Amino acid sequence: DIVLTQSPALAVSLGQRATISCRASQSVSISRYNLMHWYQQKPGQQPKLLIYRASNLASGIPARFSGSGSGTDFTLTINPVQADDIATYYCQQSRESPPTFGGGTKLELK
Amino acid sequence: EVQLVESGGGLVQPGRSLKLSCLASGFTFSNYGMNWIRQAPGKGLEWVASISSSSSYIYYADTVKGRFTISRDNAKNTLYLQMTSLRSEDTALYYCARQGIHTMGITAYFDYWGQGVMVTVSS
């Protein structure tokens, strides 16, 4: 299985940039397609898709969220961070079955 | 509006069975692959099973293979998860999730999730 590694937590100030990283144990890219996706989960809520295929904003997601990366290294950027963005963020790969998730990065206020 | 509403959870003893349902609305259910994903209390996300739109392709996580069965009834817009031989490690919030429309190949991302249904396996 492809293992995705995320830092457990990140502290950020409101209005600043947050950069959340995800590293895969092997490449999750096929040709020009980067099969990494990002989700936001707030306490007591279901996960919400933010970014699909590394850099595509999901429907209804604000433009302050963006994604980048290829191969094994991917980044979710939130700029500027708002109070409503305090949540846990998960990456997920769909390069190989089974689909796997990172352990999550909890975004906290500094 | 896409809605996925899970039901059927509860407290069950180890070794017993339980069947979860997920009622879908707001989209053409029969056009989409569907998935079950679970989250143990305080833990991360674990994909459990997937089923293609016509039930032709079904996949399971190794942790549930042989014990869980995913199925769907497109006429009823409903996804199911039959769980047997339940173990304490199956205790989790179970989410129903729709396959993303830009999915490539057999492995999906998930564009809509239900609110989840809790399954607790304990004596």
Short mmCIF file of C-alpha atoms in Angstrom, two decimals:
data_model
loop_
_atom_site.label_atom_id
_atom_site.label_comp_id
_atom_site.label_asym_id
_atom_site.label_seq_id
_atom_site.Cartn_x
_atom_site.Cartn_y
_atom_site.Cartn_z
CA ASP A 1 0.00 0.00 0.00
CA ILE A 2 1.12 3.59 -0.63
CA VAL A 3 1.87 5.32 2.66
CA LEU A 4 1.16 9.04 2.94
CA THR A 5 2.99 11.00 5.61
CA GLN A 6 1.77 14.31 7.03
CA SER A 7 2.99 16.39 9.94
CA PRO A 8 0.54 15.96 12.84
CA ALA A 9 0.00 19.67 13.48
CA LEU A 10 0.71 23.13 12.17
CA ALA A 11 0.30 26.40 14.09
CA VAL A 12 -0.55 29.48 12.08
CA SER A 13 -1.75 33.04 12.69
CA LEU A 14 -4.95 34.35 11.18
CA GLY A 15 -4.31 36.17 7.93
CA GLN A 16 -1.06 34.32 7.31
CA ARG A 17 -0.20 31.55 4.86
CA ALA A 18 -0.46 27.90 5.91
CA THR A 19 1.45 25.24 4.00
CA ILE A 20 0.51 21.63 4.68
CA SER A 21 2.65 18.92 3.17
CA CYS A 22 2.07 15.31 2.23
CA ARG A 23 4.76 12.87 1.16
CA ALA A 24 3.98 9.57 -0.56
CA SER A 25 6.06 6.41 -0.21
CA GLN A 26 6.08 6.12 -4.02
CA SER A 27 5.02 8.26 -6.92
CA VAL A 28 1.28 8.91 -7.22
CA SER A 29 1.57 10.54 -10.64
CA ILE A 30 0.63 9.00 -13.98
CA SER A 31 1.78 10.97 -17.00
CA ARG A 32 0.56 14.53 -16.36
CA TYR A 33 -2.00 13.44 -13.77
CA ASN A 34 -1.12 13.79 -10.12
CA LEU A 35 -3.49 11.54 -8.21
CA MET A 36 -3.38 13.27 -4.86
CA HIS A 37 -6.43 14.85 -3.25
CA TRP A 38 -7.08 16.96 -0.16
CA TYR A 39 -9.91 17.02 2.36
CA GLN A 40 -10.88 19.25 5.26
CA GLN A 41 -12.54 17.82 8.34
CA LYS A 42 -13.91 19.98 11.13
CA PRO A 43 -14.74 18.45 14.54
CA GLY A 44 -17.99 16.50 14.44
CA GLN A 45 -18.33 16.85 10.68
CA GLN A 46 -17.69 14.66 7.68
CA PRO A 47 -14.66 15.30 5.47
CA LYS A 48 -15.09 17.77 2.63
CA LEU A 49 -13.22 17.60 -0.67
CA LEU A 50 -11.03 20.67 -1.21
CA ILE A 51 -8.64 19.79 -4.02
CA TYR A 52 -8.66 16.93 -6.49
CA ARG A 53 -5.77 15.76 -8.66
CA ALA A 54 -3.29 17.88 -6.76
CA SER A 55 -4.31 21.31 -7.99
CA ASN A 56 -7.97 21.41 -8.99
CA LEU A 57 -10.30 23.31 -6.71
CA ALA A 58 -13.45 21.39 -5.83
CA SER A 59 -16.85 22.96 -6.34
CA GLY A 60 -17.67 25.74 -3.90
CA ILE A 61 -14.21 25.87 -2.32
CA PRO A 62 -12.76 29.38 -1.82
CA ALA A 63 -9.81 30.42 -3.93
CA ARG A 64 -7.63 30.91 -0.83
CA PHE A 65 -7.13 27.13 -0.99
CA SER A 66 -4.66 25.83 -3.54
CA GLY A 67 -2.71 22.67 -4.16
CA SER A 68 0.54 21.80 -5.88
CA GLY A 69 3.06 19.03 -6.28
CA SER A 70 3.91 15.97 -8.29
CA GLY A 71 5.52 12.59 -7.86
CA THR A 72 5.84 12.03 -4.14
CA ASP A 73 5.63 15.55 -2.67
CA PHE A 74 2.45 17.57 -2.45
CA THR A 75 1.36 20.74 -0.73
CA LEU A 76 -1.94 22.28 0.30
CA THR A 77 -1.75 26.04 0.79
CA ILE A 78 -4.27 28.23 2.56
CA ASN A 79 -3.68 31.94 2.05
CA PRO A 80 -4.81 33.83 3.97
CA VAL A 81 -5.92 31.60 6.82
CA GLN A 82 -9.31 32.44 8.26
CA ALA A 83 -10.83 31.33 11.56
CA ASP A 84 -13.19 29.01 9.68
CA ASP A 85 -10.19 27.08 8.31
CA ILE A 86 -9.22 25.62 11.68
CA ALA A 87 -9.65 21.91 11.02
CA THR A 88 -7.77 18.73 10.24
CA TYR A 89 -6.56 18.27 6.67
CA TYR A 90 -6.05 14.90 5.01
CA CYS A 91 -4.33 13.97 1.79
CA GLN A 92 -5.44 10.87 -0.14
CA GLN A 93 -3.95 9.06 -3.14
CA SER A 94 -5.81 7.28 -5.90
CA ARG A 95 -2.76 6.08 -7.87
CA GLU A 96 -3.12 2.53 -6.60
CA SER A 97 -5.66 0.41 -4.83
CA PRO A 98 -6.34 0.58 -1.98
CA PRO A 99 -6.87 4.32 -1.78
CA THR A 100 -4.99 5.53 1.26
CA PHE A 101 -5.08 8.63 3.43
CA GLY A 102 -2.43 10.52 5.29
CA GLY A 103 -2.67 10.67 9.04
CA GLY A 104 -3.98 14.24 8.95
CA THR A 105 -2.56 17.63 9.84
CA LYS A 106 -4.38 19.58 12.51
CA LEU A 107 -4.28 23.28 11.74
CA GLU A 108 -4.11 25.29 14.96
CA LEU A 109 -4.00 28.97 15.79
CA LYS A 110 -0.72 30.40 16.95
CA GLU B 1 -28.10 19.20 -3.68
CA VAL B 2 -26.21 15.96 -3.21
CA GLN B 3 -27.21 14.19 0.00
CA LEU B 4 -25.98 10.93 1.46
CA VAL B 5 -27.70 9.72 4.61
CA GLU B 6 -26.37 6.69 6.45
CA SER B 7 -28.34 4.54 8.85
CA GLY B 8 -28.23 1.18 10.60
CA GLY B 9 -25.42 1.70 13.06
CA GLY B 10 -25.42 0.82 16.72
CA LEU B 11 -23.89 -1.25 19.48
CA VAL B 12 -23.21 -4.88 18.58
CA GLN B 13 -21.38 -7.72 20.28
CA PRO B 14 -18.18 -9.16 18.81
CA GLY B 15 -18.88 -11.84 16.24
CA ARG B 16 -22.32 -10.50 15.40
CA SER B 17 -23.56 -8.83 12.22
CA LEU B 18 -24.88 -5.43 11.23
CA LYS B 19 -26.08 -3.91 7.97
CA LEU B 20 -25.55 -0.26 7.09
CA SER B 21 -27.53 1.67 4.50
CA CYS B 22 -26.86 4.92 2.68
CA LEU B 23 -29.74 6.68 0.94
CA ALA B 24 -28.59 8.97 -1.87
CA SER B 25 -30.42 11.93 -3.38
CA GLY B 26 -29.72 14.98 -5.51
CA PHE B 27 -27.85 13.13 -8.26
CA THR B 28 -28.26 10.16 -10.60
CA PHE B 29 -27.14 7.43 -8.21
CA SER B 30 -26.83 4.78 -10.91
CA ASN B 31 -24.10 6.80 -12.68
CA TYR B 32 -21.61 6.83 -9.82
CA GLY B 33 -19.30 4.46 -8.04
CA MET B 34 -19.79 4.49 -4.30
CA ASN B 35 -17.64 3.79 -1.28
CA TRP B 36 -17.60 3.11 2.43
CA ILE B 37 -14.88 4.81 4.47
CA ARG B 38 -14.50 4.58 8.22
CA GLN B 39 -12.90 6.56 11.01
CA ALA B 40 -12.14 5.04 14.38
CA PRO B 41 -12.67 7.40 17.33
CA GLY B 42 -9.94 10.03 17.35
CA LYS B 43 -8.19 8.41 14.40
CA GLY B 44 -7.72 8.98 10.68
CA LEU B 45 -9.63 7.80 7.64
CA GLU B 46 -9.60 4.25 6.29
CA TRP B 47 -11.20 3.21 3.01
CA VAL B 48 -13.31 0.07 3.48
CA ALA B 49 -14.95 -0.89 0.19
CA SER B 50 -16.02 0.36 -3.22
CA ILE B 51 -18.60 -0.65 -5.79
CA SER B 52 -18.92 0.51 -9.39
CA SER B 53 -22.07 2.09 -10.75
CA SER B 54 -23.47 -1.18 -12.10
CA SER B 55 -21.99 -3.38 -9.35
CA SER B 56 -19.63 -4.96 -11.86
CA TYR B 57 -16.51 -4.09 -9.89
CA ILE B 58 -16.22 -4.48 -6.13
CA TYR B 59 -13.13 -4.02 -3.99
CA TYR B 60 -12.41 -4.38 -0.29
CA ALA B 61 -9.71 -3.39 2.14
CA ASP B 62 -7.73 -6.38 3.35
CA THR B 63 -8.91 -5.66 6.90
CA VAL B 64 -12.54 -6.44 6.00
CA LYS B 65 -12.25 -8.83 3.06
CA GLY B 66 -14.30 -11.95 3.61
CA ARG B 67 -16.32 -10.34 6.42
CA PHE B 68 -17.96 -7.29 4.81
CA THR B 69 -20.09 -7.14 1.67
CA ILE B 70 -20.84 -3.95 -0.24
CA SER B 71 -23.89 -3.81 -2.48
CA ARG B 72 -26.28 -1.34 -4.01
CA ASP B 73 -29.84 -1.07 -5.25
CA ASN B 74 -29.97 1.55 -7.99
CA ALA B 75 -33.78 1.44 -8.09
CA LYS B 76 -33.82 2.49 -4.43
CA ASN B 77 -30.84 4.88 -4.64
CA THR B 78 -29.31 2.99 -1.75
CA LEU B 79 -25.86 1.68 -0.90
CA TYR B 80 -25.36 -1.09 1.66
CA LEU B 81 -22.62 -2.56 3.79
CA GLN B 82 -23.27 -5.95 5.33
CA MET B 83 -20.83 -6.51 8.15
CA THR B 84 -20.35 -9.96 9.70
CA SER B 85 -17.95 -11.42 12.28
CA LEU B 86 -17.53 -7.97 13.74
CA ARG B 87 -14.47 -7.23 15.85
CA SER B 88 -13.68 -4.51 18.34
CA GLU B 89 -11.32 -2.96 15.80
CA ASP B 90 -14.29 -2.39 13.48
CA THR B 91 -15.59 0.22 15.93
CA ALA B 92 -15.75 3.43 13.91
CA LEU B 93 -17.86 6.08 12.26
CA TYR B 94 -18.76 4.72 8.85
CA TYR B 95 -19.12 7.18 5.99
CA CYS B 96 -20.78 6.66 2.65
CA ALA B 97 -18.93 8.60 -0.06
CA ARG B 98 -19.48 9.21 -3.74
CA GLN B 99 -16.72 8.61 -6.24
CA GLY B 100 -15.41 11.84 -7.73
CA ILE B 101 -16.46 12.48 -11.32
CA HIS B 102 -12.87 12.95 -12.47
CA THR B 103 -11.75 9.60 -11.08
CA MET B 104 -9.21 7.80 -13.25
CA GLY B 105 -8.92 4.03 -13.19
CA ILE B 106 -10.26 1.83 -10.44
CA THR B 107 -9.21 3.92 -7.46
CA ALA B 108 -11.28 6.93 -6.61
CA TYR B 109 -11.28 10.16 -4.76
CA PHE B 110 -14.44 11.14 -2.93
CA ASP B 111 -16.40 14.27 -3.72
CA TYR B 112 -19.38 13.97 -1.37
CA TRP B 113 -19.63 12.31 2.03
CA GLY B 114 -22.52 11.50 4.30
CA GLN B 115 -22.57 12.54 7.93
CA GLY B 116 -21.58 9.06 9.04
CA VAL B 117 -23.11 6.35 11.21
CA MET B 118 -21.47 4.98 14.34
CA VAL B 119 -20.77 1.29 14.78
CA THR B 120 -19.59 0.15 18.19
CA VAL B 121 -18.45 -3.44 18.65
CA SER B 122 -18.29 -4.33 22.31
CA SER B 123 -19.49 -6.97 24.72
#
